[in-house]
Each structure stands twice: as structure tokens, then as C-alpha cells.
mmCIF file of C-alpha atoms and ligand atoms in Angstrom:
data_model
loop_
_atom_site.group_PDB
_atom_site.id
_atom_site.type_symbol
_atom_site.label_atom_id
_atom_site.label_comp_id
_atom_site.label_asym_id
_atom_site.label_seq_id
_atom_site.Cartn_x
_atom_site.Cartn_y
_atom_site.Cartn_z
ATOM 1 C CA UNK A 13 175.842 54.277 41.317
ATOM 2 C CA UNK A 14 173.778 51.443 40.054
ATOM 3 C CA UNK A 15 171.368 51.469 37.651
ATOM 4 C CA UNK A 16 167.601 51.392 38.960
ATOM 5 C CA UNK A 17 164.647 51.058 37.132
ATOM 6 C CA UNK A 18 161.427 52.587 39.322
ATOM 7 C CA UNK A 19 158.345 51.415 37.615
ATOM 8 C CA UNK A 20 154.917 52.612 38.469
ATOM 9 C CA UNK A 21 152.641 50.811 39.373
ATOM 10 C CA UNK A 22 155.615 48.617 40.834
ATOM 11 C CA UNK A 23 156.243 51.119 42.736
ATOM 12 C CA UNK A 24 153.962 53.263 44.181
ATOM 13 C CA UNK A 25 156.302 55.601 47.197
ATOM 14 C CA UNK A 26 153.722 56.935 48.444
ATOM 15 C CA UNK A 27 152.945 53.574 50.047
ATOM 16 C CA UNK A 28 155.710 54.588 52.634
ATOM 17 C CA UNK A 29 153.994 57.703 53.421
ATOM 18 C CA UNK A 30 150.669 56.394 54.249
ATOM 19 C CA UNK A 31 150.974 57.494 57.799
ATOM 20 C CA UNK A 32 153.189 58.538 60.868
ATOM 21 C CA UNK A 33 154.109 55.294 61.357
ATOM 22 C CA UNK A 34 155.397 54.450 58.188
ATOM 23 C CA UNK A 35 156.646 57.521 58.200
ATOM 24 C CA UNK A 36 158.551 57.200 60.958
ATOM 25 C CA UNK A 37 159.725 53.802 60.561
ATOM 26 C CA UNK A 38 161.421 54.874 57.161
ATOM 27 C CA UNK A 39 162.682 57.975 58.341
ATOM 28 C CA UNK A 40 166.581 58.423 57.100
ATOM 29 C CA UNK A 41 167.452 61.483 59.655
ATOM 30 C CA UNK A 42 166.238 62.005 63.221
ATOM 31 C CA UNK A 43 167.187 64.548 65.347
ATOM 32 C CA UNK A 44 168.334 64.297 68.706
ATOM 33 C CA UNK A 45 169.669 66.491 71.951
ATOM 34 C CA UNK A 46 172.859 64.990 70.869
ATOM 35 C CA UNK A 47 172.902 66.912 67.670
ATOM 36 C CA UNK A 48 173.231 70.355 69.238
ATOM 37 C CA UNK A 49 175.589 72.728 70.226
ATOM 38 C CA UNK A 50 174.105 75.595 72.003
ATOM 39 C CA UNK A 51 175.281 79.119 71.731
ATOM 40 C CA UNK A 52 175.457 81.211 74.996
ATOM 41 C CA UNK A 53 175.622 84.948 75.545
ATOM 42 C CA UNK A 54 177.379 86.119 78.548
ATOM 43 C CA UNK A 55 177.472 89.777 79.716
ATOM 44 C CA UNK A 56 179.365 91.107 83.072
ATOM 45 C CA UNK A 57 176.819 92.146 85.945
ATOM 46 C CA UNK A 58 175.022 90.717 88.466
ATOM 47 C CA UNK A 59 171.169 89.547 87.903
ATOM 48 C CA UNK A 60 170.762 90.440 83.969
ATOM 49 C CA UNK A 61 168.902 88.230 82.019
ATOM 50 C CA UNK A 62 168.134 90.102 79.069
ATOM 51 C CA UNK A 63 166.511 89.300 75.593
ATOM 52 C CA UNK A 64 168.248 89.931 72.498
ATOM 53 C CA UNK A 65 165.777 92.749 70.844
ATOM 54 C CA UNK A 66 167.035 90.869 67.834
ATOM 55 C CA UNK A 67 166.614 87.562 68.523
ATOM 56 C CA UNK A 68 163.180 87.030 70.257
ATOM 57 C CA UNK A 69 163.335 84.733 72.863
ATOM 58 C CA UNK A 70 167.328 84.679 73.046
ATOM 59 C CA UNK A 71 168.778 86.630 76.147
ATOM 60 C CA UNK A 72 172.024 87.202 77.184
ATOM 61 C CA UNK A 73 172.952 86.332 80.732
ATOM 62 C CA UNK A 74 175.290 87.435 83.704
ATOM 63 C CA UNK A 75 177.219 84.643 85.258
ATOM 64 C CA UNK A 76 175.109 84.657 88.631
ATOM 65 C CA UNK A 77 171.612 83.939 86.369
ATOM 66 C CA UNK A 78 173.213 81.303 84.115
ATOM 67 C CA UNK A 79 172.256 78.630 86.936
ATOM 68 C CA UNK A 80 168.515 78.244 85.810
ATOM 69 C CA UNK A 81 169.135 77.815 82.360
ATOM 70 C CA UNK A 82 172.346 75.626 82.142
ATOM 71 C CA UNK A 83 169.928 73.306 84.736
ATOM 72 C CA UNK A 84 167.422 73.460 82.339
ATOM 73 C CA UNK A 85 169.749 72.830 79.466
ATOM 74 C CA UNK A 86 171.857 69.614 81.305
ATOM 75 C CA UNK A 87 168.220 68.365 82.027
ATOM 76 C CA UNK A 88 166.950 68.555 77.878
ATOM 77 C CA UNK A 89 170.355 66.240 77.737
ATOM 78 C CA UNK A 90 171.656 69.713 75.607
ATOM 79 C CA UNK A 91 175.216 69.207 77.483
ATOM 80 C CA UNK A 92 177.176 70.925 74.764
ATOM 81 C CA UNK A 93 177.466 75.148 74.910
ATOM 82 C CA UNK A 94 179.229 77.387 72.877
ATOM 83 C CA UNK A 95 180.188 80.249 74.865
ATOM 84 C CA UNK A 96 180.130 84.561 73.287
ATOM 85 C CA UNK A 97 181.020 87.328 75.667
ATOM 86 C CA UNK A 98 180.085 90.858 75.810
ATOM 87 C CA UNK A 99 182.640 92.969 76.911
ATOM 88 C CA UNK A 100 182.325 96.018 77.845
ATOM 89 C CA UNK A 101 183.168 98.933 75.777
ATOM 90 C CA UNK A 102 186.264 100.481 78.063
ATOM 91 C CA UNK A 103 188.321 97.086 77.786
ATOM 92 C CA UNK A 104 188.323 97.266 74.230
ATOM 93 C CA UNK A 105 191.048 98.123 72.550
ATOM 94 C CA UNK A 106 192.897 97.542 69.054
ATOM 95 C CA UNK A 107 194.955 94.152 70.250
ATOM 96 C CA UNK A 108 192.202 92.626 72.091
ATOM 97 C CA UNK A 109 194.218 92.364 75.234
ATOM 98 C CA UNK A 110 191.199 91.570 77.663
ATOM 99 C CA UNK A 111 190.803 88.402 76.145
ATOM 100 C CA UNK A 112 194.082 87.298 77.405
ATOM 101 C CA UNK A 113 192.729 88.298 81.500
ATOM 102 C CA UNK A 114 192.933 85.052 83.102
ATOM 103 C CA UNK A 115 190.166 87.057 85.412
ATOM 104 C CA UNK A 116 188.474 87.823 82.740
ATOM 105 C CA UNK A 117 184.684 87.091 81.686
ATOM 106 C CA UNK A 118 185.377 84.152 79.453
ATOM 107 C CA UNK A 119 187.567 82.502 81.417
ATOM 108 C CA UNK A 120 185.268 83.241 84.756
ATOM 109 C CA UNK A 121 182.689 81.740 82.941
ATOM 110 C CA UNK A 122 184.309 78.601 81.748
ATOM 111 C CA UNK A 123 185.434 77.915 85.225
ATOM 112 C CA UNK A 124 181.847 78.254 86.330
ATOM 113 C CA UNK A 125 180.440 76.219 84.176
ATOM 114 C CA UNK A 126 182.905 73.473 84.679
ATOM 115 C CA UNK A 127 182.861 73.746 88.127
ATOM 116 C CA UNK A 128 179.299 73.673 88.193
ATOM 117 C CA UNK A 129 178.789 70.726 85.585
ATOM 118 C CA UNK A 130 181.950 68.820 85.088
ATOM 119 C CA UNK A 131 180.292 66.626 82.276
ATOM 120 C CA UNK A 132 178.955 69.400 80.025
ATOM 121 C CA UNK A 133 181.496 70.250 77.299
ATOM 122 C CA UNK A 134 182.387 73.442 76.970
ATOM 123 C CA UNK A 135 183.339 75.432 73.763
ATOM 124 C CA UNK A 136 184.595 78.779 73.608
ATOM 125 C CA UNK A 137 185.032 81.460 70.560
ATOM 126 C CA UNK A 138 188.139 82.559 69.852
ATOM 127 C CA UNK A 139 188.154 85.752 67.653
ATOM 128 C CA UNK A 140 189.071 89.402 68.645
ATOM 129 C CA UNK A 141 185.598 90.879 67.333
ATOM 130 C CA UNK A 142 184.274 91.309 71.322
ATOM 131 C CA UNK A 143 187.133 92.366 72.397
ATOM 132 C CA UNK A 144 188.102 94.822 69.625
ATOM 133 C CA UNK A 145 187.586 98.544 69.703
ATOM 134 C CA UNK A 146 187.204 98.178 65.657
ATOM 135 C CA UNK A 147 184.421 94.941 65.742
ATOM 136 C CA UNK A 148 187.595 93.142 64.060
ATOM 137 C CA UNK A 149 188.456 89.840 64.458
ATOM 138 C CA UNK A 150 191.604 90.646 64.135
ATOM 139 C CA UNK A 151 194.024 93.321 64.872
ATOM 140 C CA UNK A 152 194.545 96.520 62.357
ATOM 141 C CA UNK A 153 197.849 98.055 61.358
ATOM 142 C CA UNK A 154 197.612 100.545 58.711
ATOM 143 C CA UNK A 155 193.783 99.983 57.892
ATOM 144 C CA UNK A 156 194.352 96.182 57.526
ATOM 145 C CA UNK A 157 193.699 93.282 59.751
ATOM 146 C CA UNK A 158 197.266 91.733 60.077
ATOM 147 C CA UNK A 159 196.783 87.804 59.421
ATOM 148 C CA UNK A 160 199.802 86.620 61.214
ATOM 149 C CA UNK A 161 200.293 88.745 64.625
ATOM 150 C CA UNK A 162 196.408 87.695 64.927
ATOM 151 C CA UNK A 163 197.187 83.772 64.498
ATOM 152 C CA UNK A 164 199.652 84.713 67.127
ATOM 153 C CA UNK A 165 197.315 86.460 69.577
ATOM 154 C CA UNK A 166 194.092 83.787 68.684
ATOM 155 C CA UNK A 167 196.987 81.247 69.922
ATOM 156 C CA UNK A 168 197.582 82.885 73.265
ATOM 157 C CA UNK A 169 193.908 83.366 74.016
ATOM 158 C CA UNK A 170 193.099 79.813 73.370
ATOM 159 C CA UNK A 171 195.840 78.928 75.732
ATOM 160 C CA UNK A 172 194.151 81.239 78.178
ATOM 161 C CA UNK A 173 190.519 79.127 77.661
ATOM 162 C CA UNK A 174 192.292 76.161 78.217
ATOM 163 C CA UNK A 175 194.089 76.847 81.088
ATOM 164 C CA UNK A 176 190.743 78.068 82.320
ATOM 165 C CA UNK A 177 188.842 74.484 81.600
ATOM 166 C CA UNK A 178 187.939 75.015 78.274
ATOM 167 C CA UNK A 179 187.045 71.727 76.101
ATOM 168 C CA UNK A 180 187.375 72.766 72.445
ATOM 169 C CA UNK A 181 188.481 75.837 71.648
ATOM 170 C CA UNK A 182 186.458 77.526 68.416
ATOM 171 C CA UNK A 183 188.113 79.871 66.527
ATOM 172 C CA UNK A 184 185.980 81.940 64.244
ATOM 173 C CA UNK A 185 188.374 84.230 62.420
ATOM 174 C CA UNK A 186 189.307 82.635 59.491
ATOM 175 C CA UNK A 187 193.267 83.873 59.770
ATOM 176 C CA UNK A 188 195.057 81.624 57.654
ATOM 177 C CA UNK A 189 197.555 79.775 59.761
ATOM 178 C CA UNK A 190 195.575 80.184 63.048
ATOM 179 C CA UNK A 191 195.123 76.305 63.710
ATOM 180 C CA UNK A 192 198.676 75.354 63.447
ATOM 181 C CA UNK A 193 199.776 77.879 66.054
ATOM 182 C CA UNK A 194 196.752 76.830 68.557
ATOM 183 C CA UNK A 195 197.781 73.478 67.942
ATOM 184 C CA UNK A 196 201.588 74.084 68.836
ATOM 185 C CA UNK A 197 200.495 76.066 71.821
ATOM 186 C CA UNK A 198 197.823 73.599 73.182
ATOM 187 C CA UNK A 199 200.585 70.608 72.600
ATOM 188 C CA UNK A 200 203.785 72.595 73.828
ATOM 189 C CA UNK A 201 201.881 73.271 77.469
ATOM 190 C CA UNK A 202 200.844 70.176 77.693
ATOM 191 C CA UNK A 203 196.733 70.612 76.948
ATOM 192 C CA UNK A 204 197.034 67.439 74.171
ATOM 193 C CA UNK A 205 193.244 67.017 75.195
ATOM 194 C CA UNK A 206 191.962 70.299 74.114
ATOM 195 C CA UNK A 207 189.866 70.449 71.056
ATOM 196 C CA UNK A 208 190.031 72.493 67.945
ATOM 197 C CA UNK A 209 186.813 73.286 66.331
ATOM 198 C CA UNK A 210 187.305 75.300 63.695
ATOM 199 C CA UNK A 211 185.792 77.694 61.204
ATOM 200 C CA UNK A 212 187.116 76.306 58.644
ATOM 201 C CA UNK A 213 184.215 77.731 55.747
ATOM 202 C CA UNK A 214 183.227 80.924 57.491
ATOM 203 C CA UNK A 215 181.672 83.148 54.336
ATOM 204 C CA UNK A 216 181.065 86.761 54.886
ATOM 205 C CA UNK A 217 177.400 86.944 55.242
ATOM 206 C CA UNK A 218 175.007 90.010 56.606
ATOM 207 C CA UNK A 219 173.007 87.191 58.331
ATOM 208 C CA UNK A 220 175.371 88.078 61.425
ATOM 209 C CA UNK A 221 173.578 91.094 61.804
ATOM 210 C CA UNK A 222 171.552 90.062 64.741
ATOM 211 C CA UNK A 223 174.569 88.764 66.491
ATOM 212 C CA UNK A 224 176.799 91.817 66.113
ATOM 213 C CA UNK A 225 173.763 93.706 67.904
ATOM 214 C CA UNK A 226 173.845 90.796 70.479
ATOM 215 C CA UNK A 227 177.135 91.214 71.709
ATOM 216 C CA UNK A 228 177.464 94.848 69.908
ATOM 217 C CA UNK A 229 180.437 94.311 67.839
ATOM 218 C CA UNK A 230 179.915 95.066 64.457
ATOM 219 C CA UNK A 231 182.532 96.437 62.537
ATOM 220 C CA UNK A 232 182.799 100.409 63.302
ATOM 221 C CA UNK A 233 182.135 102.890 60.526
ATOM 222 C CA UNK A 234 185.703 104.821 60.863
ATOM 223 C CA UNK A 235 187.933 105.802 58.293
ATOM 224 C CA UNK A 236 190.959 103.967 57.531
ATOM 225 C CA UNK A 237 189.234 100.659 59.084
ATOM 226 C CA UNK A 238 187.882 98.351 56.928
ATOM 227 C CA UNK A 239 183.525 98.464 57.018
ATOM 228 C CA UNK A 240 183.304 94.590 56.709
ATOM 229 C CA UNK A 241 184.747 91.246 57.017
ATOM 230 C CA UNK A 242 185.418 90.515 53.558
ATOM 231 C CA UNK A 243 189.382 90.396 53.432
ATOM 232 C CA UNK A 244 189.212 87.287 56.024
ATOM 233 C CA UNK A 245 185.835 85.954 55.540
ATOM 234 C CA UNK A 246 184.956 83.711 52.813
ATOM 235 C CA UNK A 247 183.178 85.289 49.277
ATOM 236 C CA UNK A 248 179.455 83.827 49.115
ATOM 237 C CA UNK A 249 180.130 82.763 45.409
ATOM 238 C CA UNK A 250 183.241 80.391 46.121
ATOM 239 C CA UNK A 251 182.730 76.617 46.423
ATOM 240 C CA UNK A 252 185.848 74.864 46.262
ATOM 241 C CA UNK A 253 187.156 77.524 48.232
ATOM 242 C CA UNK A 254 185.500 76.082 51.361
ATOM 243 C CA UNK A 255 187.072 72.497 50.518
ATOM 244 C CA UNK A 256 190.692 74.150 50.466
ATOM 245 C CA UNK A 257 190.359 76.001 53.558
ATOM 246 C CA UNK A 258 188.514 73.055 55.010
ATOM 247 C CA UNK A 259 192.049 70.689 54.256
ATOM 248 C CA UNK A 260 194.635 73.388 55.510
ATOM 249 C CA UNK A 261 192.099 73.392 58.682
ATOM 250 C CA UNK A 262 192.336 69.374 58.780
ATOM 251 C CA UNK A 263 196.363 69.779 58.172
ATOM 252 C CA UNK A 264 196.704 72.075 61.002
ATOM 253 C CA UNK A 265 194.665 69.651 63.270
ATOM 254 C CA UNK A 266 191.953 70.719 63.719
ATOM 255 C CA UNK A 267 189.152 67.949 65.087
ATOM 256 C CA UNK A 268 185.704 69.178 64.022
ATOM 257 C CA UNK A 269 185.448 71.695 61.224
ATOM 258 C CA UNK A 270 182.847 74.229 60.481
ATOM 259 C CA UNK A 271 180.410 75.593 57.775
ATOM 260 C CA UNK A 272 178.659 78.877 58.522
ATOM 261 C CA UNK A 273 175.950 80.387 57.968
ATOM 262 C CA UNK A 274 173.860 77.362 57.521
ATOM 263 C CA UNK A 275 170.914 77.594 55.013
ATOM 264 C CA UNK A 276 172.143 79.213 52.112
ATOM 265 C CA UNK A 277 175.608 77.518 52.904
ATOM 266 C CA UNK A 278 173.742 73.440 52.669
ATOM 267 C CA UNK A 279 175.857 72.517 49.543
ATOM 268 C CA UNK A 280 179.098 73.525 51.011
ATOM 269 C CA UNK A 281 177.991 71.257 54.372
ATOM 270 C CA UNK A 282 177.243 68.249 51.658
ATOM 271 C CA UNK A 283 180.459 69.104 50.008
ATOM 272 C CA UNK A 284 182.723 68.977 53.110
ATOM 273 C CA UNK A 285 180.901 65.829 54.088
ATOM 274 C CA UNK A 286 181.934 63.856 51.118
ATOM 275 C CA UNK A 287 185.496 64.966 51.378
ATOM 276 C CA UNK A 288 186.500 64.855 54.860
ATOM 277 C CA UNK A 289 186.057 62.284 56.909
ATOM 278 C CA UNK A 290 186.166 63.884 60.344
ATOM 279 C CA UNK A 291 182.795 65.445 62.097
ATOM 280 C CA UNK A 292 181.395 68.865 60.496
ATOM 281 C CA UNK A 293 179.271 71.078 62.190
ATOM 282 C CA UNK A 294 177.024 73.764 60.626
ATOM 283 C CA UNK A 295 175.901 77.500 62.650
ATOM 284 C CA UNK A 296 172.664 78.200 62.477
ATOM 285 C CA UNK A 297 173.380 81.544 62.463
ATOM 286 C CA UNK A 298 171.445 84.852 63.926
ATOM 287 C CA UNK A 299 169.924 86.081 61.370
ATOM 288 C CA UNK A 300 168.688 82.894 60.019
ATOM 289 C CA UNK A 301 167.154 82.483 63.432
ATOM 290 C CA UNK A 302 165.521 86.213 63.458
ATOM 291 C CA UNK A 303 164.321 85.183 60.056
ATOM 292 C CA UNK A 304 162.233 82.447 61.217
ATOM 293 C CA UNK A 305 161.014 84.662 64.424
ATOM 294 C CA UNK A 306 159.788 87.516 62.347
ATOM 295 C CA UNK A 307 157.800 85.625 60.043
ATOM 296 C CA UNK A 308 155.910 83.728 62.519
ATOM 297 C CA UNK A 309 155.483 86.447 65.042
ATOM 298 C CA UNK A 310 153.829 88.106 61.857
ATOM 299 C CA UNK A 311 151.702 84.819 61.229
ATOM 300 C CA UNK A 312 153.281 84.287 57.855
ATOM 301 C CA UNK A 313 154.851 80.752 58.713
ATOM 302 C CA UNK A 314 154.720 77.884 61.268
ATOM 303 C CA UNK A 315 157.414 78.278 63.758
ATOM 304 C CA UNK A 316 157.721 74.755 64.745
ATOM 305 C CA UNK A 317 157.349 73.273 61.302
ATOM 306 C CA UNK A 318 159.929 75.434 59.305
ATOM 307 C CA UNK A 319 162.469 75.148 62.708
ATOM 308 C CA UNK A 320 161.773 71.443 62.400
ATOM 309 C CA UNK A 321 162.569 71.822 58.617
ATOM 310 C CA UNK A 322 165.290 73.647 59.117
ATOM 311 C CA UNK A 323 167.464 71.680 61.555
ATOM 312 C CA UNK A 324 166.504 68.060 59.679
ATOM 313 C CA UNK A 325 168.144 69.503 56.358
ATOM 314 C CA UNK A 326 171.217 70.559 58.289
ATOM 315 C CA UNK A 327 171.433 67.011 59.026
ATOM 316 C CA UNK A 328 170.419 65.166 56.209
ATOM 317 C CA UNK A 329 172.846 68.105 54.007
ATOM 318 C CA UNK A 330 175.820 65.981 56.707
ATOM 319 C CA UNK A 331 176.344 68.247 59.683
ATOM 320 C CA UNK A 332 177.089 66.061 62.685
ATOM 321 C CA UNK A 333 176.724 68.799 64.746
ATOM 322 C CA UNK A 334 174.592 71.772 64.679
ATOM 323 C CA UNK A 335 174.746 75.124 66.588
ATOM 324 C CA UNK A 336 171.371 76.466 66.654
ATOM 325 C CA UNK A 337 169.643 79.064 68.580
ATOM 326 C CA UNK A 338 166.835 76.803 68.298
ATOM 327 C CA UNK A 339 168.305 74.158 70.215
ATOM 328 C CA UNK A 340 166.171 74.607 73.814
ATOM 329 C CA UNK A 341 162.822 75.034 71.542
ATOM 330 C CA UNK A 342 163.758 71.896 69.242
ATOM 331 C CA UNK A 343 164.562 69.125 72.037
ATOM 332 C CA UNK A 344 161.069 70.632 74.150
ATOM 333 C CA UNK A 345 158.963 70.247 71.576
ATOM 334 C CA UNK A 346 160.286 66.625 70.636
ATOM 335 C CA UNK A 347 159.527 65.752 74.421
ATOM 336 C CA UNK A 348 155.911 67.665 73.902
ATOM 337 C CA UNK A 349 157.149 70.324 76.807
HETATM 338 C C1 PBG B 402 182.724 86.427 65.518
HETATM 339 C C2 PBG B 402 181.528 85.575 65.303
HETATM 340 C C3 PBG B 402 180.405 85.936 64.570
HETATM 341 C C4 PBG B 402 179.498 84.916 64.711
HETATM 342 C C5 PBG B 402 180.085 83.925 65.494
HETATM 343 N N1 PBG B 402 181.356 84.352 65.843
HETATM 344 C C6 PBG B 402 180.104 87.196 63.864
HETATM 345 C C7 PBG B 402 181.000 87.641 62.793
HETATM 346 O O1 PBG B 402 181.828 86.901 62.268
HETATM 347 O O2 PBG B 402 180.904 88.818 62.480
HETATM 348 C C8 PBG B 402 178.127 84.921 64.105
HETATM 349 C C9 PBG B 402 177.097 84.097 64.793
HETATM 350 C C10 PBG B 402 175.706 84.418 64.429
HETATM 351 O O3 PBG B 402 175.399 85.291 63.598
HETATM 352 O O4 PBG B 402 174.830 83.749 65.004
HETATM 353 N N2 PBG B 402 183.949 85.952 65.194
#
């Protein structure tokens, strides 16, 4: 770093904010529609389109009534989705079997949207937590979630996503190991083009809350299974941490990497960002969204402004991509729809 001397009246910065223009013109982040990664919520059924009680203004949709909104989506220019499933409750079990269906509601709906619109890229979670009769990601033996037959499984289901179309393949777990053995699978059946975004500094944060009651699988209060996420999720208080999962994530080859939650997590995103040089994404997670909702349905805040606020420090913290529920409402209000 050099050294600067800033000398008033020399300088005077606020000659840069006299208006918009200015403004504009010397604007170091912008957003744009090709920032985003938008989360979807897909439920079995036929003609449900139903809001998240949660998340105001965030449904979850059944294959047949995803048409509308992926049109309206591809037409914003938002042409990257994350895809979530609900399953329902009698295919869950311990292992997570269902997700391994190639009839099953992931892979139905990756082949739909592919089919539908070639160009838009598809991402799909791989974890166990939908699938699991425990809310796990993983599966339990003996009250614990077992890392390794889990890295195993997470392998075989993102097999499963790519055989069904899948783009990138998003595992949200945080087993160690797990992006070695996708990689080996992906490569050893020939999928060499299938992307791994991973998790790679997932903390354990109650700001999932709203997402758990979204697709309901939040950890089950049972004995002998564990009430939270804590023995695979990241600890809030660790920093370097996230830099040494972030490398064994790189290692395993991984191609995008992943902070989450967002807000409170904007120092990791800067910190992963000045080590790594491959693209990081951020989750804007549920609750952070509900958070915003609430206070402006109460008239406490500005819902544009702090969304606005919110995304641009995602950015200029060094997320080069950003999953956001706010994705739809950000790009229509840039385009004054
Ligand atoms: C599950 C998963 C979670 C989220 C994304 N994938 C929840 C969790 O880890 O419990 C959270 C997303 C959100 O809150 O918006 N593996």
C-alpha cells in the first residue's frame, strides 16, 4: 500500500457525490442479472403454487406451475437456478435413498427444466436433509452423522443429478471428503463437464430457520439424534477455519466455492476472496431474507433500499455470485418493473 496524503480542502469527496450522475459514474460495484443465482422450491403435485408462510412472497412450486415463473425468470436474463425439493414425508428414511430415484422429483425437475430451457444453468443441492427422516444431512449410526458413508452416498446422488442434466452439482453438507469422491464419480462416468459448487464455509447458523419450514426439514427433536447441525457445520466464531475448509474444497476440485449465511458471514466472503483465486459465491440465506420482510411489512425499514444495500455489500465484500431470494425483486426494480 502506498502512502497517500488526503488534504482538505484539496480534497473535498464529497465533490463525487454531488449527484446521481457523479454518483453513478464513480460507482465501484454494480449489480447485474448476471450476479444471481436463484433458489427454487419444488414440491410434488399438480397445480401448487404456494407461499412460504415464512418467507413472504417466496412460494414453492409443483413442476406443472414452474412454467410461468422460469419464463419470467429467463426473460429478467436471471438464467441461473438453484434447485431444493420437498419430499414427502413417507420417502424419508435414515439413508436418504429417494434421492438416488432416477424418477424422482429432483431429477424430474432437472430434466424439465433443461428440456424446457437448454441455456439456463441448472444447479442442484446435494445434502440428505430433504430426504432424511432425521432433517440430517447426513446419515446417523449410533446418534452420529457418519462423515464418510455420507461422502459416499452425496457422491452417488450427484451422479444421479448429472445423469439427469444437472450443470453444477451443490453440495451443502459440509462432510469432509465429499468433493473428492463427487469429483472421482463425475470423472470416472465420464460427466468431466459437470460442476462442483461447493459449500465450502457453511457455519451453523439459526438463520436457516425459515428454510427448514420451507421444505420442512429441520432437524427432529428425538433422542439419541443430534438437535442441530453443529458436528458438520462450521462454529460462528472460527475465521481461518473457513480458509482451510475453503483449500481442501479447492484441492478436491471443486470450481466455485461457497460462504453461507451471507451478512454476518461478509468478512469470511472478503477473506476467501483474497486467498483464492477461483469464483466465490455467498447465500443470502432465509432468514436473512424474512428479516428484511418483517421489518418492512411492519414499516420499520425500506424494503428496496436495505435489499439494494444488502446485495451491493455482498459484492463489493467479493462474492461473484450471489444466491438471493431477492433476486426476481432486485433485477425488476433495476428495470423500474
Ligand atoms: C441443507 C441446506 C440448508 C440451506 C441450504 N441447503 C439448510 C441447512 O443447512 O439446515 C439453507 C438455505 C437458507 O436458509 O436459505 N443442506
Amino acid at each position: 500500500m502506498h502512502i497517500r496524503i488526503t488534504m482538505f480542502p484539496l480534497n473535498r469527496p464529497r465533490r463525487l457525490r454531488t449527484n446521481n450522475t457523479i454518483r453513478h459514474l464513480v460507482s465501484e460495484t454494480q449489480i447485474t442479472a448476471y450476479d444471481f443465482l436463484v433458489p427454487l422450491f419444488i414440491v410434488e403435485g399438480k397445480g401448487i403454487k404456494e407461499e412460504i408462510t415464512s418467507m413472504p412472497n417466496y412460494y414453492r412450486y409443483s413442476l406443472d406451475m414452474l412454467e410461468d415463473e422460469l419464463n419470467e425468470l429467463y426473460d429478467l436474463g436471471l438464467k441461473s437456478v438453484l434447485l431444493f425439493v420437498k419430499v414427502p414425508e413417507v420417502l424419508k428414511d435414515n439413508a436418504g435413498t429417494e434421492a438416488l430415484n432416477p424418477e424422482g422429483l429432483m431429477q424430474r425437475a432437472i430434466k424439465y427444466i433443461k428440456n424446457k430451457y437448454p441455456d439456463m444453468l441448472v444447479m442442484t443441492d446435494v445434502a440428505l436433509d430433504p430426504y432424511s427422516m432425521y432433517g440430517h444431512d447426513g446419515i446417523i449410526d449410533n446418534g452420529r452423522v457418519i462423515n464418510d458413508t455420507t461422502a459416499n452416498f452425496l457422491a452417488q446422488m450427484s451422479l444421479s443429478h448429472a445423469q439427469a442434466g444437472a450443470d453444477v452439482v451443490a453440495p451443502s453438507d459440509m462432510m469432509d471428503g465429499r468433493v473428492l469422491l463427487i469429483r472421482e464419480t463425475l470423472e470416472k462416468h465420464g460427466f468431466t463437464n459437470t460442476g462442483i459448487m461447493s459449500y465450502s464455509a457453511k457455519y451453523a447458523s439459526a438463520f436457516y430457520g425459515p428454510f427448514r419450514t420451507a421444505l420442512d426439514s429441520a432437524p427432529v427433536t428425538m433422542n439419541a439424534i443430534p438437535k442441530d447441525k453443529k458436528t458438520y457445520q462450521m462454529d460462528s466464531a472460527n475465521r481461518l477455519e473457513a480458509i482451510r475448509e475453503t483449500q481442501m474444497d479447492v484441492n478436491e476440485g471443486a470450481d466455485i466455492v461457497m460462504v453461507k449465511p451471507g451478512m454476518a458471514y461478509l468478512d469470511i466472503v472478503r477473506d476467501i476472496k483474497n486467498e483464492f483465486d477461483l469464483p466465490i459465491a455467498v447465500y443470502q440465506v432465509s432468514g436473512e431474507y424474512a428479516m428484511i420482510k418483517a421489518a418492512a411489512q411492519k414499516g420499520w425499514l425500506n424494503h428496496d433500499e436495505v435489499m439494494l444495500e444488502s446485495i451491493i455489500a455482498f459484492k463489493r465484500a467479493g462474492a461473484n455470485i450471489i444466491a438471493s431470494y431477492f433476486a426476481k425483486d432486485v433485477i425488476k426494480l433495476k428495470l423500474n418493473l
